[in-house]
Short mmCIF file of C-alpha atoms in Angstrom, two decimals:
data_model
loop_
_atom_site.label_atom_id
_atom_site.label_comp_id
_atom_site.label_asym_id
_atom_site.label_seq_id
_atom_site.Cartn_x
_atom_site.Cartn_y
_atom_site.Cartn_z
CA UNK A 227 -15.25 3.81 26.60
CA UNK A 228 -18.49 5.70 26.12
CA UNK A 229 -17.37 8.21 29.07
CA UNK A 230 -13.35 8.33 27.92
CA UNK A 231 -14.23 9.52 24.70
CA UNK A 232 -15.54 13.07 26.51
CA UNK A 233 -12.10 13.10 27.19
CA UNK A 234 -11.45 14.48 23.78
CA UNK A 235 -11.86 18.53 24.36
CA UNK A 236 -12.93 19.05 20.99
CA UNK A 237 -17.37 18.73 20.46
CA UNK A 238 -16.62 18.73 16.69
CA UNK A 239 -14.81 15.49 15.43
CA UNK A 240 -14.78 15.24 11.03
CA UNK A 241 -12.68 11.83 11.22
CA UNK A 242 -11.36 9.46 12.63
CA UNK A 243 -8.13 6.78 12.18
CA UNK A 244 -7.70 3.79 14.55
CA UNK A 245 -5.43 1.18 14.32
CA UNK A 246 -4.93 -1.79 16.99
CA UNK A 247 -1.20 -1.83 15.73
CA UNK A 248 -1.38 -5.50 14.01
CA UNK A 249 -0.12 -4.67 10.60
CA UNK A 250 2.03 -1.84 10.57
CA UNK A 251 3.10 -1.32 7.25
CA UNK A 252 5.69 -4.00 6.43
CA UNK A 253 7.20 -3.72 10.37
CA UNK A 254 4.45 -6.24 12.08
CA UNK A 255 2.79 -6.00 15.55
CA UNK A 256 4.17 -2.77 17.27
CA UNK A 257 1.53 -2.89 19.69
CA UNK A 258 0.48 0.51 20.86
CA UNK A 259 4.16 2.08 18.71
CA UNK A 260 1.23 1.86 15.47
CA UNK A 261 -0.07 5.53 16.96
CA UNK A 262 1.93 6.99 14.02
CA UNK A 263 -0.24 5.99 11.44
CA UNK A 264 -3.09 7.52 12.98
CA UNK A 265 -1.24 10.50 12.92
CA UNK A 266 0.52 10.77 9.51
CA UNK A 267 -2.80 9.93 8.06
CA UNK A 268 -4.50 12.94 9.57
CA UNK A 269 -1.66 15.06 8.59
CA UNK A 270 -2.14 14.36 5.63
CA UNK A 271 -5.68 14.73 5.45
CA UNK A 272 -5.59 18.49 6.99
CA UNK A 273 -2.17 19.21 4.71
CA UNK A 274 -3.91 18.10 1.70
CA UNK A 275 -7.90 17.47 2.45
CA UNK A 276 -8.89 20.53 3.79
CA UNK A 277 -9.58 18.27 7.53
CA UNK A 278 -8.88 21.27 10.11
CA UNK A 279 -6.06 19.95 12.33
CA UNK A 280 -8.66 20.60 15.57
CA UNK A 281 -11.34 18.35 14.20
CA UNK A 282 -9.19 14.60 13.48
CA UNK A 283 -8.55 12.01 16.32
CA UNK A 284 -6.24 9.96 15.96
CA UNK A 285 -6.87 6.37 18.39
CA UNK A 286 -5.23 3.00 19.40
CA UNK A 287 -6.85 0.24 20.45
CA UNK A 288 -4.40 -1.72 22.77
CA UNK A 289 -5.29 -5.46 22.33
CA UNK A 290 -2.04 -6.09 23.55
CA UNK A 291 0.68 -7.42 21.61
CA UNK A 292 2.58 -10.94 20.24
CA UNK A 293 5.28 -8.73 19.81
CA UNK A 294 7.48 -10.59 22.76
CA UNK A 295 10.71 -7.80 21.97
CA UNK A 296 7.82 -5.65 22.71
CA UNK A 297 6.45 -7.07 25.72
CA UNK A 298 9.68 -7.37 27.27
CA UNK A 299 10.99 -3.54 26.66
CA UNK A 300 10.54 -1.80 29.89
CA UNK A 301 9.82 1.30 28.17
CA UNK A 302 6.86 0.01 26.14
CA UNK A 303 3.39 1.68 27.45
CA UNK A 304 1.19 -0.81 26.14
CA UNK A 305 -0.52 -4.14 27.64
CA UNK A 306 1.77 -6.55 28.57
CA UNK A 307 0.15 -9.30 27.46
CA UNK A 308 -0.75 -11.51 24.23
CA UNK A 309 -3.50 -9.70 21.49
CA UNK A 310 -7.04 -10.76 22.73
CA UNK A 311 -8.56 -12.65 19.93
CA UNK A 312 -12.08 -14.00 19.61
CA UNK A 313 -15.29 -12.63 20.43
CA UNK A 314 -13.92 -10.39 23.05
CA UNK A 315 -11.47 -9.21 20.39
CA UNK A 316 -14.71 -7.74 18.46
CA UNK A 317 -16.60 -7.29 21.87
CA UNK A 318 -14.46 -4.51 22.63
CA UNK A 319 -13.93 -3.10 18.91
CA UNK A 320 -18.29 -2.67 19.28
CA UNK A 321 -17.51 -1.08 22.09
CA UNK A 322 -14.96 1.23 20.51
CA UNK A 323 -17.04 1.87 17.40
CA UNK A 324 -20.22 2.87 19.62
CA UNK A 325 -18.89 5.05 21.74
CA UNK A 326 -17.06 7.10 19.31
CA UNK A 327 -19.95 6.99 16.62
CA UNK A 328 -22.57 8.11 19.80
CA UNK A 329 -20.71 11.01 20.28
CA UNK A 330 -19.52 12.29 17.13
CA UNK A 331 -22.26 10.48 14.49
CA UNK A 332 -21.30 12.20 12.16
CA UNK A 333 -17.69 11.60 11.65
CA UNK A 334 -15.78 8.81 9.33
CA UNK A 335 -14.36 6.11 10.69
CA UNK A 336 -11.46 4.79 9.20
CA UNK A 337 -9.87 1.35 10.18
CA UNK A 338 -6.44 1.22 9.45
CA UNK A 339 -3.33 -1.17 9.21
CA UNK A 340 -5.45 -3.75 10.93
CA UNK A 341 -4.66 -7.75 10.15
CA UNK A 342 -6.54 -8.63 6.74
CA UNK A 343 -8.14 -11.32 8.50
CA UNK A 344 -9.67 -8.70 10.87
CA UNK A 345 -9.90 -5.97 8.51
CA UNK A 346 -12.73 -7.22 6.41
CA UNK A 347 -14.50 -8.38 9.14
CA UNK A 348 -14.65 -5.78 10.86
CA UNK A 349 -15.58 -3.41 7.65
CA UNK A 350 -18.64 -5.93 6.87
CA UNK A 351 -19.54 -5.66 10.74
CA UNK A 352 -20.00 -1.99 10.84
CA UNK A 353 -20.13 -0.78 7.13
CA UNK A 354 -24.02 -0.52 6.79
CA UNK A 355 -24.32 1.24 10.08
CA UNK A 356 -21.62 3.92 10.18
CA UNK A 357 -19.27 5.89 7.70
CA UNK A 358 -16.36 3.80 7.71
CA UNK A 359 -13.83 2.56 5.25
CA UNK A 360 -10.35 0.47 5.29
CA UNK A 361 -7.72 3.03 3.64
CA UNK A 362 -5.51 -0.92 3.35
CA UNK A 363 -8.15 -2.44 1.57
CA UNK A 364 -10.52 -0.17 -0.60
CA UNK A 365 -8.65 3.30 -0.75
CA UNK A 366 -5.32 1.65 -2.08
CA UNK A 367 -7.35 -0.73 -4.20
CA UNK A 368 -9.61 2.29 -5.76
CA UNK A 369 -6.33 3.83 -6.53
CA UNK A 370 -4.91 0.90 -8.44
CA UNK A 371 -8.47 0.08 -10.26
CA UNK A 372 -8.23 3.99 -11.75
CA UNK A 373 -4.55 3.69 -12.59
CA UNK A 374 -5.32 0.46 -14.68
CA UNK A 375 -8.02 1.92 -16.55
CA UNK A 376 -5.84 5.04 -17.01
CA UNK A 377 -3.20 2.47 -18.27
CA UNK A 378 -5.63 0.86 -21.00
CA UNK A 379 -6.68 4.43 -22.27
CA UNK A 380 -2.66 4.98 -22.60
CA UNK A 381 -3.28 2.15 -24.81
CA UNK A 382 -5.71 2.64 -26.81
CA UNK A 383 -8.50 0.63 -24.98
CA UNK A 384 -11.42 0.81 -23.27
CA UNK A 385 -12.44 0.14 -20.09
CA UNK A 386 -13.86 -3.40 -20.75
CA UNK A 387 -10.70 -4.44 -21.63
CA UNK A 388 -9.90 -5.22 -18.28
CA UNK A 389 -11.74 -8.35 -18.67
CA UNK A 390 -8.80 -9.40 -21.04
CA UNK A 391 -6.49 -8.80 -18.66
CA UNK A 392 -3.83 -11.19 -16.92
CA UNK A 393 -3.01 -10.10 -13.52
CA UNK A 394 -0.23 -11.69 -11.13
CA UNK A 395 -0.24 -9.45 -7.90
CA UNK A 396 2.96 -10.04 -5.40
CA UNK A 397 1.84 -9.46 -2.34
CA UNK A 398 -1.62 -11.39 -0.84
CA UNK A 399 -2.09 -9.10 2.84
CA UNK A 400 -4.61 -6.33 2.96
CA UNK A 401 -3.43 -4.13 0.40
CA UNK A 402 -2.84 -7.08 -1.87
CA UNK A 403 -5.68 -8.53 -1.54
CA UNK A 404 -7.80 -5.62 -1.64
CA UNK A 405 -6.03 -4.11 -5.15
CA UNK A 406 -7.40 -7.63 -5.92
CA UNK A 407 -10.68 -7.96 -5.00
CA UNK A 408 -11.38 -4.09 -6.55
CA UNK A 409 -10.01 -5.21 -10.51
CA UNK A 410 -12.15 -8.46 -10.35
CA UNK A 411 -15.04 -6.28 -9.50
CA UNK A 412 -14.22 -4.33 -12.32
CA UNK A 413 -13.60 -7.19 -14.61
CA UNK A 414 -17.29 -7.72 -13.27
CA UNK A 415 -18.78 -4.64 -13.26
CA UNK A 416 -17.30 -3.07 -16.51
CA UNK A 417 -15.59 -6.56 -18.45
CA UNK A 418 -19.10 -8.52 -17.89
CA UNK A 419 -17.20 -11.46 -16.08
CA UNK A 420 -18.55 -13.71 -13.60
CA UNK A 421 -16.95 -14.01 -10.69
CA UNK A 422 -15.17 -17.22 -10.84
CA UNK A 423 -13.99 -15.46 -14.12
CA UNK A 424 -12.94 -12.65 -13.23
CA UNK A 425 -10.73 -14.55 -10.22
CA UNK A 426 -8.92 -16.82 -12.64
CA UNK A 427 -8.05 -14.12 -14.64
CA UNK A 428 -5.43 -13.87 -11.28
CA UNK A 429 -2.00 -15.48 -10.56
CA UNK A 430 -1.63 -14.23 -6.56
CA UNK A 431 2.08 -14.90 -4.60
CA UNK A 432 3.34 -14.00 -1.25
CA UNK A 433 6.40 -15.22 0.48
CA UNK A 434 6.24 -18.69 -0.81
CA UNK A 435 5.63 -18.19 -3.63
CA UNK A 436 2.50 -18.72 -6.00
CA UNK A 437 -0.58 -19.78 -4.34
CA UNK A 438 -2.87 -22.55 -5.63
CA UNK A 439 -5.26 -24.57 -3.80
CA UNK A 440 -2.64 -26.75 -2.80
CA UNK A 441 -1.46 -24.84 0.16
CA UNK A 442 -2.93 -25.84 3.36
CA UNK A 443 -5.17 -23.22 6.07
CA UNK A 444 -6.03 -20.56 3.37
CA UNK A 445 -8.24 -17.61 4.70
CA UNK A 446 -11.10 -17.55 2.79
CA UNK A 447 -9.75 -13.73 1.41
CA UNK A 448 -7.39 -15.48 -0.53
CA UNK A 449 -8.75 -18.91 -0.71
CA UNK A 450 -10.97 -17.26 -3.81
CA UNK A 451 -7.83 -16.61 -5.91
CA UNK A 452 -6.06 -19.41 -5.36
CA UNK A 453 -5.16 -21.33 -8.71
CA UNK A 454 -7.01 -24.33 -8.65
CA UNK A 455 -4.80 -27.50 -8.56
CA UNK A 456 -6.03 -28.63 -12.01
CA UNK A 457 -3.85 -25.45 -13.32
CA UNK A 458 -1.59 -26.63 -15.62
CA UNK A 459 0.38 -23.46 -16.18
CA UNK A 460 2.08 -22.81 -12.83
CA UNK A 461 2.70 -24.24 -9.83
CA UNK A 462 2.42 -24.27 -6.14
CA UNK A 463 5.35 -22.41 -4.69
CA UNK A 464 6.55 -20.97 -8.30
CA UNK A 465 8.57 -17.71 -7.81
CA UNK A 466 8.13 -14.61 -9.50
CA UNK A 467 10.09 -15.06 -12.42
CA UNK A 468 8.36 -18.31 -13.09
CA UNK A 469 4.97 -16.77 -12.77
CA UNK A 470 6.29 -14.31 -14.96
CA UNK A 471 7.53 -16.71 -17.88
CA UNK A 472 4.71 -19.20 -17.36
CA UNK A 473 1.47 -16.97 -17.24
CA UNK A 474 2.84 -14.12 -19.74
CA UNK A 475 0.73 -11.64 -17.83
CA UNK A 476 -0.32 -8.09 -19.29
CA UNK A 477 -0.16 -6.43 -15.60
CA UNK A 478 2.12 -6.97 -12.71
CA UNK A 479 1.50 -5.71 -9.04
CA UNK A 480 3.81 -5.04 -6.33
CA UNK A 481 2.10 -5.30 -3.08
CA UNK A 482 4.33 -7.02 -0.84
CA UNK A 483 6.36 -6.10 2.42
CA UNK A 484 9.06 -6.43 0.97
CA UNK A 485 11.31 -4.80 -1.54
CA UNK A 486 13.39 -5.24 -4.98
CA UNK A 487 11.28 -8.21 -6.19
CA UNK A 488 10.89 -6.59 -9.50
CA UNK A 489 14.30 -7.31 -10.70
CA UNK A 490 15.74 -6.62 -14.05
CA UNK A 491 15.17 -10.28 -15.15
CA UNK A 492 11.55 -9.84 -13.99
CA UNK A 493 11.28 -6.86 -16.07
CA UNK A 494 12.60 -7.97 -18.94
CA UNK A 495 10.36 -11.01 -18.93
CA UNK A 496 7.56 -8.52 -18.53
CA UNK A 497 8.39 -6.92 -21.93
CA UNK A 498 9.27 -10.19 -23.56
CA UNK A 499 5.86 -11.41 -23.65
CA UNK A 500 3.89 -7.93 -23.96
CA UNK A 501 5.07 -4.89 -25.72
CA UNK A 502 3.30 -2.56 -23.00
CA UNK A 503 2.92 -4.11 -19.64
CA UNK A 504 1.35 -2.29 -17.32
CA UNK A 505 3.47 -2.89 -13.67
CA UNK A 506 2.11 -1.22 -10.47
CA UNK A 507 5.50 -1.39 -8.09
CA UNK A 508 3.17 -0.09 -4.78
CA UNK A 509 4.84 -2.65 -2.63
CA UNK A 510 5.76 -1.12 1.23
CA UNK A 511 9.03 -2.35 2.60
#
């Protein structure tokens, strides 16, 4: 890779989106298809940024794809074959990362809709060495952290309020879990929580519903938020209406891949059991 990357005409590179096409948006593994979001996010950034158009790159990593519909398309341009995984899956992400930081040192990196599982690995692998950030995991969650303490001055409160806060998030993949991780920090940083704290101040579901410690072959992202099993409140597998009646949270966030969760029945159990709930409806369907 260290020779393709002189490929690229232009000497003068300001940043830089890759994806390897694992997690695109709620749509799954497209393979080598995720080059959109490479794109659209450096259209953005020269349309609203100030990035000149000639100075972005926008990259794929082709790991291949479990995307069999994929695989099987005669039209499709990428690897036909299963996503390397492993050491060789982060042998050739080094690879990536040094040949296009050795060129252009300068320029920020960002990893994007990458599997949460690889995601924050690969952010702690290269964060202390190169400019890079996870727009999934911090610039979505850095978002949500200012809107929440926007919502508590709307209400009259300060920023250590947070701390009093009960959060159920729907939605435990990148974004989810990154929106997550960000307001316990807070509750740290500016609520003087610990962290154990701080994490049960959470109630977390995803497509089965509420997760406690109960469910078998957490990842160790979500693992911390779990509900332990001595939680007498809610339950393993609870919907979101349950959640919502049982925990009588003060904040609700939509973070899922899927859409029109927050029904009207939702809502109105919201505002049963707090005058002004603050509701975040970011999911992505």
């Amino acid at each position: 890779m260290a020779a393709m990357v002189y490929n690229w005409p232009q000497d003068d590179v300001h940043a830089i989106v890759v994806t390897d096409g694992s997690r695109i948006l709620g749509l799954g593994d497209l393979g080598i298809n995720g080059m959109g979001i490479p794109c659209g996010k450096l259209d953005l950034y020269s349309a609203a940024a100030g990035f000149h158009p000639s100075k972005v790159l926008p990259c794929v990593v082709d790991v291949g794809t479990n995307n069999a519909a994929l695989r099987a398309d005669p039209l499709y341009c990428g690897l036909d074959q299963p996503r390397i995984t492993g050491p060789a899956y982060y042998e050739l992400l080094d690879e990536f990362v040094s040949a296009v930081m050795a060129r252009w040192p300068d320029a920020v990196l960002q990893f994007e809709d990458f599997q949460m599982a690889h995601a924050l690995t690969l952010l702690e692998r290269y964060r202390h060495h190169h400019l890079v950030f996870n727009d999934d995991i911090q610039g979505t969650a850095a978002v949500a952290l200012a809107g929440l303490y926007g919502a508590l001055r709307v209400l009259g409160k300060k920023q250590e309020a947070i701390a009093e806060q009960r959060v159920v998030c729907v939605g435990a993949g990148s974004a989810g879990m990154g929106v997550v991780r960000q307001i316990s920090a807070g509750m740290v940083n500016r609520g003087g929580l610990t962290d154990e704290a701080a994490a049960s101040r959470f109630w977390v579901l995803d497509a089965r519903g509420l997760i406690t410690q109960q469910r078998p072959g957490l990842p160790n992202y979500v693992s911390r938020f779990a509900r332990p099993t001595s939680c007498n409140v809610a339950a393993e597998g609870d919907g979101l209406l349950d959640v919502v009646r049982k925990v009588k949270p003060t904040v609700l966030l939509g973070l899922a891949g899927a859409g029109k969760l927050f029904t009207e029945e939702v809502l109105s159990a919201m505002a049963q059991y707090c005058e002004r709930p603050i509701i975040f409806p970011m999911s992505n369907p």
